[in-house]
mmCIF file of C-alpha atoms in Angstrom:
data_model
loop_
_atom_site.group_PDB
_atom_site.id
_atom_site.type_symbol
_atom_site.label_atom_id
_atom_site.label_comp_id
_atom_site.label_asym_id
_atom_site.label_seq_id
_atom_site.Cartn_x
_atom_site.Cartn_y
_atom_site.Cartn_z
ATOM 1 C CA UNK A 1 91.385 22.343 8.626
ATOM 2 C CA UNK A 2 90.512 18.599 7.929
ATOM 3 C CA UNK A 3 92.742 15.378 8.118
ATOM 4 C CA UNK A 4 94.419 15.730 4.693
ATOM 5 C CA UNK A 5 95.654 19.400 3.737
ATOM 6 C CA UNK A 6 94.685 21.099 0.405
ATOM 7 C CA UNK A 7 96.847 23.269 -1.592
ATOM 8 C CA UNK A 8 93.893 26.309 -0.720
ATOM 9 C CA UNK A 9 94.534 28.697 2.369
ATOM 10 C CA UNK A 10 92.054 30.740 4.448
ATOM 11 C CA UNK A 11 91.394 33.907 3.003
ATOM 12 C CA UNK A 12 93.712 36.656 4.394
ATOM 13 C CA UNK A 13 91.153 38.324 7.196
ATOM 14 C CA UNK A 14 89.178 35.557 7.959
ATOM 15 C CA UNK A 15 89.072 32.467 10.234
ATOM 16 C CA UNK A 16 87.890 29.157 10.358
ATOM 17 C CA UNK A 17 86.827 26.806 13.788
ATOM 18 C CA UNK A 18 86.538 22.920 13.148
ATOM 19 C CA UNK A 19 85.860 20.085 16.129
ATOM 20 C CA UNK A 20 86.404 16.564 15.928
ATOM 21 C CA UNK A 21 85.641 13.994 19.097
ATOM 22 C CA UNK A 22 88.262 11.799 17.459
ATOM 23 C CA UNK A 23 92.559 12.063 17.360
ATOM 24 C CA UNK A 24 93.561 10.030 14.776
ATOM 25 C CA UNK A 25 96.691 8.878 14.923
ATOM 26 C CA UNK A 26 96.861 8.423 18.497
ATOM 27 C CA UNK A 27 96.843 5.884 20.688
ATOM 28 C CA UNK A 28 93.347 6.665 22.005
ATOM 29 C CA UNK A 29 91.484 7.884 19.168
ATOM 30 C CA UNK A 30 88.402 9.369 21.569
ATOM 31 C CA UNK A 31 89.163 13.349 22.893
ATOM 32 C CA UNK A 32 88.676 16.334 21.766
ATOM 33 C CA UNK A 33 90.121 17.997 18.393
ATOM 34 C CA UNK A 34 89.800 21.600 18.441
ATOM 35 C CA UNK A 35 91.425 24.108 15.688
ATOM 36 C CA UNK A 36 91.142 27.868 14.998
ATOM 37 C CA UNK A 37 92.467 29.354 11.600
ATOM 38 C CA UNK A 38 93.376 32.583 10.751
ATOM 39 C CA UNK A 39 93.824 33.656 6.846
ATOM 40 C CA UNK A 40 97.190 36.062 7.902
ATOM 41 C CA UNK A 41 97.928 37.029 4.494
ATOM 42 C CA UNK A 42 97.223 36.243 1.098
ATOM 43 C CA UNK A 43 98.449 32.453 0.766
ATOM 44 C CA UNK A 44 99.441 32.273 4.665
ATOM 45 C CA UNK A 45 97.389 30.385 7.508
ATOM 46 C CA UNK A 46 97.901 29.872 10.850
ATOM 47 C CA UNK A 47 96.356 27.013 12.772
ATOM 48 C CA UNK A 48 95.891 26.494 16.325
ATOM 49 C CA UNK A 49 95.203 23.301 17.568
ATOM 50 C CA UNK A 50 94.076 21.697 20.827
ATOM 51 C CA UNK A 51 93.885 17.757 20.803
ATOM 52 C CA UNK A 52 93.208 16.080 24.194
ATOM 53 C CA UNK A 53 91.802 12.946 25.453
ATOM 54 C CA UNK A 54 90.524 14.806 28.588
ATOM 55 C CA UNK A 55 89.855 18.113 29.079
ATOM 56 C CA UNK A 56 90.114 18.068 32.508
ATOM 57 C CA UNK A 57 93.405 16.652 32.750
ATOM 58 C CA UNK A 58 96.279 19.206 32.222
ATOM 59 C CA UNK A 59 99.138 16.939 32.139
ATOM 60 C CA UNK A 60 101.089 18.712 34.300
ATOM 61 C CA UNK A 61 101.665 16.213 36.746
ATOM 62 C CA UNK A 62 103.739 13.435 35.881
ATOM 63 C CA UNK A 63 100.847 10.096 36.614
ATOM 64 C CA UNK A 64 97.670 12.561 37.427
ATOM 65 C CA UNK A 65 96.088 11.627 33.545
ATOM 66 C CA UNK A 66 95.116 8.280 32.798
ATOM 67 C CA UNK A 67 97.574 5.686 30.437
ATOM 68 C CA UNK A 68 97.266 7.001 26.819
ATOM 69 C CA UNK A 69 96.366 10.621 27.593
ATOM 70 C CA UNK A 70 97.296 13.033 25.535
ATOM 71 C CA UNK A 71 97.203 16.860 25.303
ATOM 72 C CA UNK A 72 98.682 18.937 22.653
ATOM 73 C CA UNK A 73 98.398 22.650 22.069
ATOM 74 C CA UNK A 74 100.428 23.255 18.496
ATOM 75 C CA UNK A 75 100.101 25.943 15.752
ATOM 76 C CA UNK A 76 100.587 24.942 12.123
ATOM 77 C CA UNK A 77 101.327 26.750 9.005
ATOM 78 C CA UNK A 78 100.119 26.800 5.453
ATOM 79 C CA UNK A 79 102.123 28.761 2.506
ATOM 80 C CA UNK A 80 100.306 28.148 -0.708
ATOM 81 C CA UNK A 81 103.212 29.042 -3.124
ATOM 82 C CA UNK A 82 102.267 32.567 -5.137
ATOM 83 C CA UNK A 83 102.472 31.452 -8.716
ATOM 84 C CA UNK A 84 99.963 33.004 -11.201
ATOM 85 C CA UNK A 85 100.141 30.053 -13.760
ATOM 86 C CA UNK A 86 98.904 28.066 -11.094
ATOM 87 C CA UNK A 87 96.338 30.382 -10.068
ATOM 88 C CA UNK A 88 94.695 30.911 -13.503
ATOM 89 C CA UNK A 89 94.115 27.347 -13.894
ATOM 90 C CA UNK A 90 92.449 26.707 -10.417
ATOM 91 C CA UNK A 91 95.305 24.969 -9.237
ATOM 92 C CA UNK A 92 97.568 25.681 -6.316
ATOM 93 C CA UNK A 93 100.577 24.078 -4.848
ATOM 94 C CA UNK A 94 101.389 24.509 -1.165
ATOM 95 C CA UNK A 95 104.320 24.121 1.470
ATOM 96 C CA UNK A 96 103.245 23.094 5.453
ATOM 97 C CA UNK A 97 104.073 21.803 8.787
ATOM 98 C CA UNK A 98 101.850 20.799 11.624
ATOM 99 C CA UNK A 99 102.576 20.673 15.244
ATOM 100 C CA UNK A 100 104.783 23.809 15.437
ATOM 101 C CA UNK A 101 105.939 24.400 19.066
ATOM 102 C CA UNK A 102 103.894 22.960 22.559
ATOM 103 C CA UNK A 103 105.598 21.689 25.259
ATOM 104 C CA UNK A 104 105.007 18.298 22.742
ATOM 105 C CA UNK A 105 104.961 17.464 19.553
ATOM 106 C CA UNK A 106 102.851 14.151 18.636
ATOM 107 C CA UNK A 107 101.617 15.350 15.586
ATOM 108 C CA UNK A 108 104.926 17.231 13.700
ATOM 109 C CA UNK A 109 105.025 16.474 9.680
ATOM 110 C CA UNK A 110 106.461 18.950 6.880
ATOM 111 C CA UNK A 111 104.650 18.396 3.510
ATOM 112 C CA UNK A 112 103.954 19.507 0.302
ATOM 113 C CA UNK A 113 100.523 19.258 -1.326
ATOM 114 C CA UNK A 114 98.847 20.540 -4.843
ATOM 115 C CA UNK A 115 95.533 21.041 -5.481
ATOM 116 C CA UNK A 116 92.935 21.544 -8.992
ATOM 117 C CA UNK A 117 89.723 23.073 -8.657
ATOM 118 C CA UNK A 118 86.913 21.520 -11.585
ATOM 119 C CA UNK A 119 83.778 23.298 -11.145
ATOM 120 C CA UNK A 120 82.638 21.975 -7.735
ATOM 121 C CA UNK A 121 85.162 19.456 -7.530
ATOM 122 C CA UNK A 122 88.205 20.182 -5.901
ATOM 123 C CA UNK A 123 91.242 16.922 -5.949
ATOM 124 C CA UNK A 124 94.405 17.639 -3.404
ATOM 125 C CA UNK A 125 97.516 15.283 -3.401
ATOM 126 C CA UNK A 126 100.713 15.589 -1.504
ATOM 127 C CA UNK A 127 103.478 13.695 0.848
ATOM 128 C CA UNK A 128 104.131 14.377 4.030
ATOM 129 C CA UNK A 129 106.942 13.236 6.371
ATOM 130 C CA UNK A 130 106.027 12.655 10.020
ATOM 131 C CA UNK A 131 108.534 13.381 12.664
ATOM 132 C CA UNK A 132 106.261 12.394 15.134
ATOM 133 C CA UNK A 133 104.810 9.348 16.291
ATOM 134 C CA UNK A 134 101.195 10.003 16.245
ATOM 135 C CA UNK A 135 101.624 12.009 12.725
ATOM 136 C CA UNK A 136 99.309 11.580 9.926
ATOM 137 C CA UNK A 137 100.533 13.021 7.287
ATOM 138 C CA UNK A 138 103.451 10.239 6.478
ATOM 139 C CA UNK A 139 104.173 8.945 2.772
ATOM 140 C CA UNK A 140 101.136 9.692 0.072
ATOM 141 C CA UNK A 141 97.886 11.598 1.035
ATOM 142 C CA UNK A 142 95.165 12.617 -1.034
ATOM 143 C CA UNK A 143 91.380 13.981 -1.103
ATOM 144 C CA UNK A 144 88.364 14.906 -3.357
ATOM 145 C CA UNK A 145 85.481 17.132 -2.222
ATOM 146 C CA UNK A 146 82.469 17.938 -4.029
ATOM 147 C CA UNK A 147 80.372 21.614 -3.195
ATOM 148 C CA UNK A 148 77.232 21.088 -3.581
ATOM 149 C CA UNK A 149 76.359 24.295 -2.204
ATOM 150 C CA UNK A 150 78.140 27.148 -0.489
ATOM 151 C CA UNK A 151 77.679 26.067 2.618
ATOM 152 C CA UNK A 152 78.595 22.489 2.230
ATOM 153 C CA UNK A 153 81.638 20.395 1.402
ATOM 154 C CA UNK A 154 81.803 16.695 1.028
ATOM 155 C CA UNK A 155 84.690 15.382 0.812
ATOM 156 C CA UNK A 156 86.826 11.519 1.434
ATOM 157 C CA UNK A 157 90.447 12.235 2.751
ATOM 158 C CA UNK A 158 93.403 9.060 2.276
ATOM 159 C CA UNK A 159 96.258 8.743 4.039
ATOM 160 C CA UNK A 160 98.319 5.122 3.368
ATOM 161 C CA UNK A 161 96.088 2.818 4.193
ATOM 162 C CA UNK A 162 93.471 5.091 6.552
ATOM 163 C CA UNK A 163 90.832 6.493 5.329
ATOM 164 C CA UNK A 164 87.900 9.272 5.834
ATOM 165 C CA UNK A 165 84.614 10.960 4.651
ATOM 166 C CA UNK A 166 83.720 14.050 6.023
ATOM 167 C CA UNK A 167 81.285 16.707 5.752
ATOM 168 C CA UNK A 168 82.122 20.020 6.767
ATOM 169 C CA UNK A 169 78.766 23.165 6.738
#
């Protein structure tokens, strides 16, 4: 549920909540980045997303939210592609696109994106294509956490020329 996408989906059954006070790739980078992920089956996730500048603002009205607002309310989707080779070497390859549906769609990319787990190192590299203009996930992306522990990931996320450490418990 970070920036850059790895290869790995939620485990079928469970779920997965992440917030962020920042939007990159917008105009306004300050809001409110809320997502919810479901593990729907083995290799399948479904994200829901909420990224706003103001939460009071609905958008509704055409002028009632300041210059720059945003709000979108998108789902995305994760396959990561079922091939056993892949699997017994700790190393998965995955198909996506973020920003499915909403009445918009700043954020909408389709890409692909493999990933190798070493011990507690996991490296994820992919392209994307944005079809948006506040999309991310355009040209080369790539990532490399380190799991310390169970309950904590490090990890530093590129995208071009942006880039990102992060620290998820």
């Amino acid at each position: 549920l970070g920036l850059v996408p790895y290869a790995q989906t939620i485990k079928q059954g469970n779920a997965a909540v992440t917030f962020d006070t920042t939007l990159p790739g917008a105009t306004n980078t300050k809001g409110y980045n809320t997502q919810i992920g479901l593990g729907l089956y083995d290799g399948l996730e479904l994200v829901g997303r909420l990224a706003t500048n103001d939460q009071r603002c609905n958008m509704f009205q055409a002028g009632a939210c300041p210059a720059n607002t945003i709000r979108d309310f998108s789902a995305s989707l994760k396959w990561s592609l079922p091939i056993e080779w892949l699997k017994q070497n700790n190393a998965r390859l995955a198909l996506g696109v973020t920003d499915v549906g909403g009445a918009a769609s700043y954020f909408k990319s389709y890409y692909a994106v493999a990933s190798k787990e070493m011990g507690p190192f996991e490296v994820s590299i992919g392209q994307g294509k944005a079809m948006a203009n506040y999309a991310l996930l355009n040209g080369t992306f790539g990532g490399l956490t380190y799991r310390p522990t169970k309950w904590l990931d490090l990890n530093v996320q590129k995208v071009g020329s942006n880039s990102w450490a992060v620290a998820y418990l």
